[in-house]
Amino acid sequence: MDYKKYSDYMNNIDQTIINKAKNIKLLILDVDGVMTDGGIIISETNSESKKFFAQDGHGIMIIRELGIEVAIISGRYSKAVEHRGKELGFTTIIQSSRNKLLDYEKKFSNKYSLKDVCFVGDDIGEVTDGILRVFKTETLPLAYDDVVWSNILARIFKLDMDDALLI
């Protein structure tokens, strides 16, 4: 993403979003389509690989330095996610999630209130699990602008899928 595009974007963020972001203590990310471009590469030997965006990694490291806990809740399992998550210092990596809202509640509801959480997702699983509907009222759910359920989100990122989401 070029600097001017990013700068213009940042200057137009709604004040409500900025105020909610000030309270964030936990960032939960989906993987496919959020930390990656959404593509899944499966070889003939059934090994899976993913293409992570390097600048997202830098953004996550900055977020951690601010004292914000970072976690992954993904509907798929991949060793690549485990490796990347550990490399970036994710405190929790939940994969093969069948219900992201329940996984959030089991792991984090005793530690964080919803106003402390930012969830970034991109697929219908987040809606069917109810996680974004629940988070909409209290916290800061985020996604790219091409998701079909954008009307329930607090903020839609106006980015191309090849751009970094977390910088």
mmCIF file of C-alpha atoms in Angstrom:
data_model
loop_
_atom_site.group_PDB
_atom_site.id
_atom_site.type_symbol
_atom_site.label_atom_id
_atom_site.label_comp_id
_atom_site.label_asym_id
_atom_site.label_seq_id
_atom_site.Cartn_x
_atom_site.Cartn_y
_atom_site.Cartn_z
ATOM 1 C CA MET A 1 0.000 0.000 0.000
ATOM 2 C CA ASP A 2 1.426 3.398 -0.850
ATOM 3 C CA TYR A 3 1.968 5.944 1.913
ATOM 4 C CA LYS A 4 -0.508 8.532 0.573
ATOM 5 C CA LYS A 5 -3.304 5.974 0.319
ATOM 6 C CA TYR A 6 -2.557 4.779 3.860
ATOM 7 C CA SER A 7 -2.259 8.338 5.228
ATOM 8 C CA ASP A 8 -5.555 9.422 3.626
ATOM 9 C CA TYR A 9 -7.229 6.337 5.007
ATOM 10 C CA MET A 10 -5.930 6.887 8.550
ATOM 11 C CA ASN A 11 -7.015 10.547 8.530
ATOM 12 C CA ASN A 12 -10.616 9.529 7.779
ATOM 13 C CA ILE A 13 -11.161 6.999 10.565
ATOM 14 C CA ASP A 14 -14.334 7.667 12.526
ATOM 15 C CA GLN A 15 -13.733 9.028 16.063
ATOM 16 C CA THR A 16 -15.997 6.311 17.517
ATOM 17 C CA ILE A 17 -13.608 3.695 16.181
ATOM 18 C CA ILE A 18 -10.601 5.510 17.603
ATOM 19 C CA ASN A 19 -12.288 5.684 21.022
ATOM 20 C CA LYS A 20 -13.096 1.956 20.958
ATOM 21 C CA ALA A 21 -9.565 1.132 19.832
ATOM 22 C CA LYS A 22 -8.110 2.910 22.876
ATOM 23 C CA ASN A 23 -9.683 0.238 25.122
ATOM 24 C CA ILE A 24 -8.369 -2.791 23.247
ATOM 25 C CA LYS A 25 -6.461 -5.288 25.393
ATOM 26 C CA LEU A 26 -6.934 -8.383 23.203
ATOM 27 C CA LEU A 27 -6.665 -8.709 19.419
ATOM 28 C CA ILE A 28 -8.159 -11.916 17.979
ATOM 29 C CA LEU A 29 -7.418 -12.721 14.345
ATOM 30 C CA ASP A 30 -8.846 -15.192 11.897
ATOM 31 C CA VAL A 31 -6.128 -16.474 9.547
ATOM 32 C CA ASP A 32 -7.286 -17.208 5.995
ATOM 33 C CA GLY A 33 -8.152 -13.902 4.349
ATOM 34 C CA VAL A 34 -6.914 -11.857 7.321
ATOM 35 C CA MET A 35 -3.299 -12.872 7.900
ATOM 36 C CA THR A 36 -3.111 -14.292 4.363
ATOM 37 C CA ASP A 37 -4.578 -13.417 0.976
ATOM 38 C CA GLY A 38 -7.153 -16.166 1.469
ATOM 39 C CA GLY A 39 -5.462 -18.706 -0.768
ATOM 40 C CA ILE A 40 -4.811 -22.193 0.550
ATOM 41 C CA ILE A 41 -2.134 -24.265 -1.163
ATOM 42 C CA ILE A 42 -2.410 -28.029 -0.678
ATOM 43 C CA SER A 43 0.212 -30.240 -2.294
ATOM 44 C CA GLU A 44 -0.369 -33.700 -3.726
ATOM 45 C CA THR A 45 1.135 -35.088 -0.502
ATOM 46 C CA ASN A 46 -1.570 -33.190 1.418
ATOM 47 C CA SER A 47 0.815 -30.689 3.012
ATOM 48 C CA GLU A 48 -0.586 -27.191 3.325
ATOM 49 C CA SER A 49 1.190 -23.876 2.959
ATOM 50 C CA LYS A 50 0.066 -20.290 3.320
ATOM 51 C CA LYS A 51 1.426 -16.950 2.178
ATOM 52 C CA PHE A 52 1.597 -14.520 5.097
ATOM 53 C CA PHE A 53 2.128 -10.795 4.539
ATOM 54 C CA ALA A 54 5.394 -9.663 6.178
ATOM 55 C CA GLN A 55 4.106 -6.203 7.085
ATOM 56 C CA ASP A 56 1.233 -7.727 9.053
ATOM 57 C CA GLY A 57 3.884 -9.410 11.162
ATOM 58 C CA HIS A 58 5.454 -6.042 11.878
ATOM 59 C CA GLY A 59 2.051 -4.627 12.837
ATOM 60 C CA ILE A 60 1.434 -7.520 15.217
ATOM 61 C CA MET A 61 4.804 -6.978 16.874
ATOM 62 C CA ILE A 62 3.961 -3.289 17.398
ATOM 63 C CA ILE A 63 0.573 -4.242 18.855
ATOM 64 C CA ARG A 64 2.263 -6.632 21.294
ATOM 65 C CA GLU A 65 4.735 -3.915 22.326
ATOM 66 C CA LEU A 66 1.728 -1.761 23.255
ATOM 67 C CA GLY A 67 0.755 -4.451 25.767
ATOM 68 C CA ILE A 68 -2.106 -5.881 23.733
ATOM 69 C CA GLU A 69 -2.445 -9.669 23.841
ATOM 70 C CA VAL A 70 -2.749 -11.296 20.415
ATOM 71 C CA ALA A 71 -4.568 -14.537 19.640
ATOM 72 C CA ILE A 72 -5.637 -16.601 16.649
ATOM 73 C CA ILE A 73 -8.974 -18.378 16.326
ATOM 74 C CA SER A 74 -9.171 -20.170 12.969
ATOM 75 C CA GLY A 75 -11.628 -22.627 11.499
ATOM 76 C CA ARG A 76 -8.852 -24.566 9.769
ATOM 77 C CA TYR A 77 -5.791 -26.350 11.100
ATOM 78 C CA SER A 78 -2.388 -25.734 9.570
ATOM 79 C CA LYS A 79 1.141 -26.284 10.834
ATOM 80 C CA ALA A 80 2.061 -23.088 8.979
ATOM 81 C CA VAL A 81 -0.301 -21.138 11.252
ATOM 82 C CA GLU A 82 1.270 -22.709 14.324
ATOM 83 C CA HIS A 83 4.758 -21.729 13.130
ATOM 84 C CA ARG A 84 3.801 -18.171 12.128
ATOM 85 C CA GLY A 85 1.824 -17.633 15.314
ATOM 86 C CA LYS A 86 4.723 -18.712 17.512
ATOM 87 C CA GLU A 87 7.154 -16.625 15.460
ATOM 88 C CA LEU A 88 5.043 -13.510 16.068
ATOM 89 C CA GLY A 89 4.437 -14.191 19.763
ATOM 90 C CA PHE A 90 0.759 -15.081 19.727
ATOM 91 C CA THR A 91 -0.239 -16.121 23.244
ATOM 92 C CA THR A 92 -3.128 -18.316 22.106
ATOM 93 C CA ILE A 93 -3.564 -20.227 18.852
ATOM 94 C CA ILE A 94 -6.885 -22.040 18.495
ATOM 95 C CA GLN A 95 -7.282 -23.962 15.242
ATOM 96 C CA SER A 96 -10.023 -26.215 13.837
ATOM 97 C CA SER A 97 -12.572 -24.038 15.624
ATOM 98 C CA ARG A 98 -16.133 -25.094 14.959
ATOM 99 C CA ASN A 99 -17.569 -22.136 16.884
ATOM 100 C CA LYS A 100 -15.317 -19.116 17.321
ATOM 101 C CA LEU A 101 -17.643 -17.417 19.782
ATOM 102 C CA LEU A 102 -17.628 -20.443 22.101
ATOM 103 C CA ASP A 103 -13.849 -20.730 21.798
ATOM 104 C CA TYR A 104 -13.507 -17.042 22.679
ATOM 105 C CA GLU A 105 -15.794 -17.458 25.692
ATOM 106 C CA LYS A 106 -13.964 -20.550 26.976
ATOM 107 C CA LYS A 107 -10.531 -18.991 26.704
ATOM 108 C CA PHE A 108 -10.997 -15.276 27.334
ATOM 109 C CA SER A 109 -14.370 -14.298 28.855
ATOM 110 C CA ASN A 110 -13.014 -14.523 32.422
ATOM 111 C CA LYS A 111 -10.039 -12.318 31.542
ATOM 112 C CA TYR A 112 -11.493 -9.686 29.175
ATOM 113 C CA SER A 113 -14.821 -7.954 28.756
ATOM 114 C CA LEU A 114 -16.031 -7.552 25.188
ATOM 115 C CA LYS A 115 -15.154 -3.842 25.172
ATOM 116 C CA ASP A 116 -11.509 -4.911 25.581
ATOM 117 C CA VAL A 117 -11.508 -7.048 22.416
ATOM 118 C CA CYS A 118 -10.896 -6.400 18.730
ATOM 119 C CA PHE A 119 -11.818 -9.279 16.412
ATOM 120 C CA VAL A 120 -10.703 -9.314 12.777
ATOM 121 C CA GLY A 121 -12.455 -11.800 10.510
ATOM 122 C CA ASP A 122 -13.402 -12.210 6.892
ATOM 123 C CA ASP A 123 -15.638 -15.197 6.351
ATOM 124 C CA ILE A 124 -19.150 -16.398 6.903
ATOM 125 C CA GLY A 125 -17.983 -18.569 9.797
ATOM 126 C CA GLU A 126 -17.656 -15.476 11.955
ATOM 127 C CA VAL A 127 -21.292 -14.612 11.256
ATOM 128 C CA THR A 128 -22.754 -18.085 11.683
ATOM 129 C CA ASP A 129 -20.854 -18.499 14.939
ATOM 130 C CA GLY A 130 -22.404 -15.237 16.047
ATOM 131 C CA ILE A 131 -19.055 -13.791 17.036
ATOM 132 C CA LEU A 132 -19.373 -10.609 14.985
ATOM 133 C CA ARG A 133 -22.993 -10.014 15.976
ATOM 134 C CA VAL A 134 -22.021 -10.251 19.640
ATOM 135 C CA PHE A 135 -18.887 -8.178 19.197
ATOM 136 C CA LYS A 136 -20.697 -5.467 17.202
ATOM 137 C CA THR A 137 -22.474 -4.140 20.274
ATOM 138 C CA GLU A 138 -19.475 -3.983 22.585
ATOM 139 C CA THR A 139 -16.187 -4.093 20.765
ATOM 140 C CA LEU A 140 -14.430 -3.448 17.488
ATOM 141 C CA PRO A 141 -15.026 -6.069 14.757
ATOM 142 C CA LEU A 142 -13.037 -5.373 11.592
ATOM 143 C CA ALA A 143 -12.828 -6.720 8.037
ATOM 144 C CA TYR A 144 -12.001 -5.894 4.440
ATOM 145 C CA ASP A 145 -14.650 -4.110 2.395
ATOM 146 C CA ASP A 146 -15.425 -7.097 0.161
ATOM 147 C CA VAL A 147 -17.140 -9.232 2.784
ATOM 148 C CA VAL A 148 -20.815 -9.806 2.098
ATOM 149 C CA TRP A 149 -21.900 -9.152 5.694
ATOM 150 C CA SER A 150 -20.222 -5.776 6.052
ATOM 151 C CA ASN A 151 -23.371 -4.163 7.464
ATOM 152 C CA ILE A 152 -22.715 -5.683 10.906
ATOM 153 C CA LEU A 153 -19.152 -4.433 11.258
ATOM 154 C CA ALA A 154 -17.885 -1.369 13.070
ATOM 155 C CA ARG A 155 -15.292 -0.673 10.393
ATOM 156 C CA ILE A 156 -14.625 -1.913 6.915
ATOM 157 C CA PHE A 157 -11.062 -1.590 5.659
ATOM 158 C CA LYS A 158 -10.986 -0.141 2.151
ATOM 159 C CA LEU A 159 -8.015 -2.223 1.058
ATOM 160 C CA ASP A 160 -7.175 -4.620 -1.702
ATOM 161 C CA MET A 161 -6.861 -8.243 -0.583
ATOM 162 C CA ASP A 162 -3.142 -8.080 -1.367
ATOM 163 C CA ASP A 163 -2.610 -5.232 1.108
ATOM 164 C CA ALA A 164 -1.637 -5.655 4.732
ATOM 165 C CA LEU A 165 -4.501 -5.361 7.169
ATOM 166 C CA LEU A 166 -2.632 -4.690 10.393
ATOM 167 C CA ILE A 167 -0.271 -1.862 9.521
#
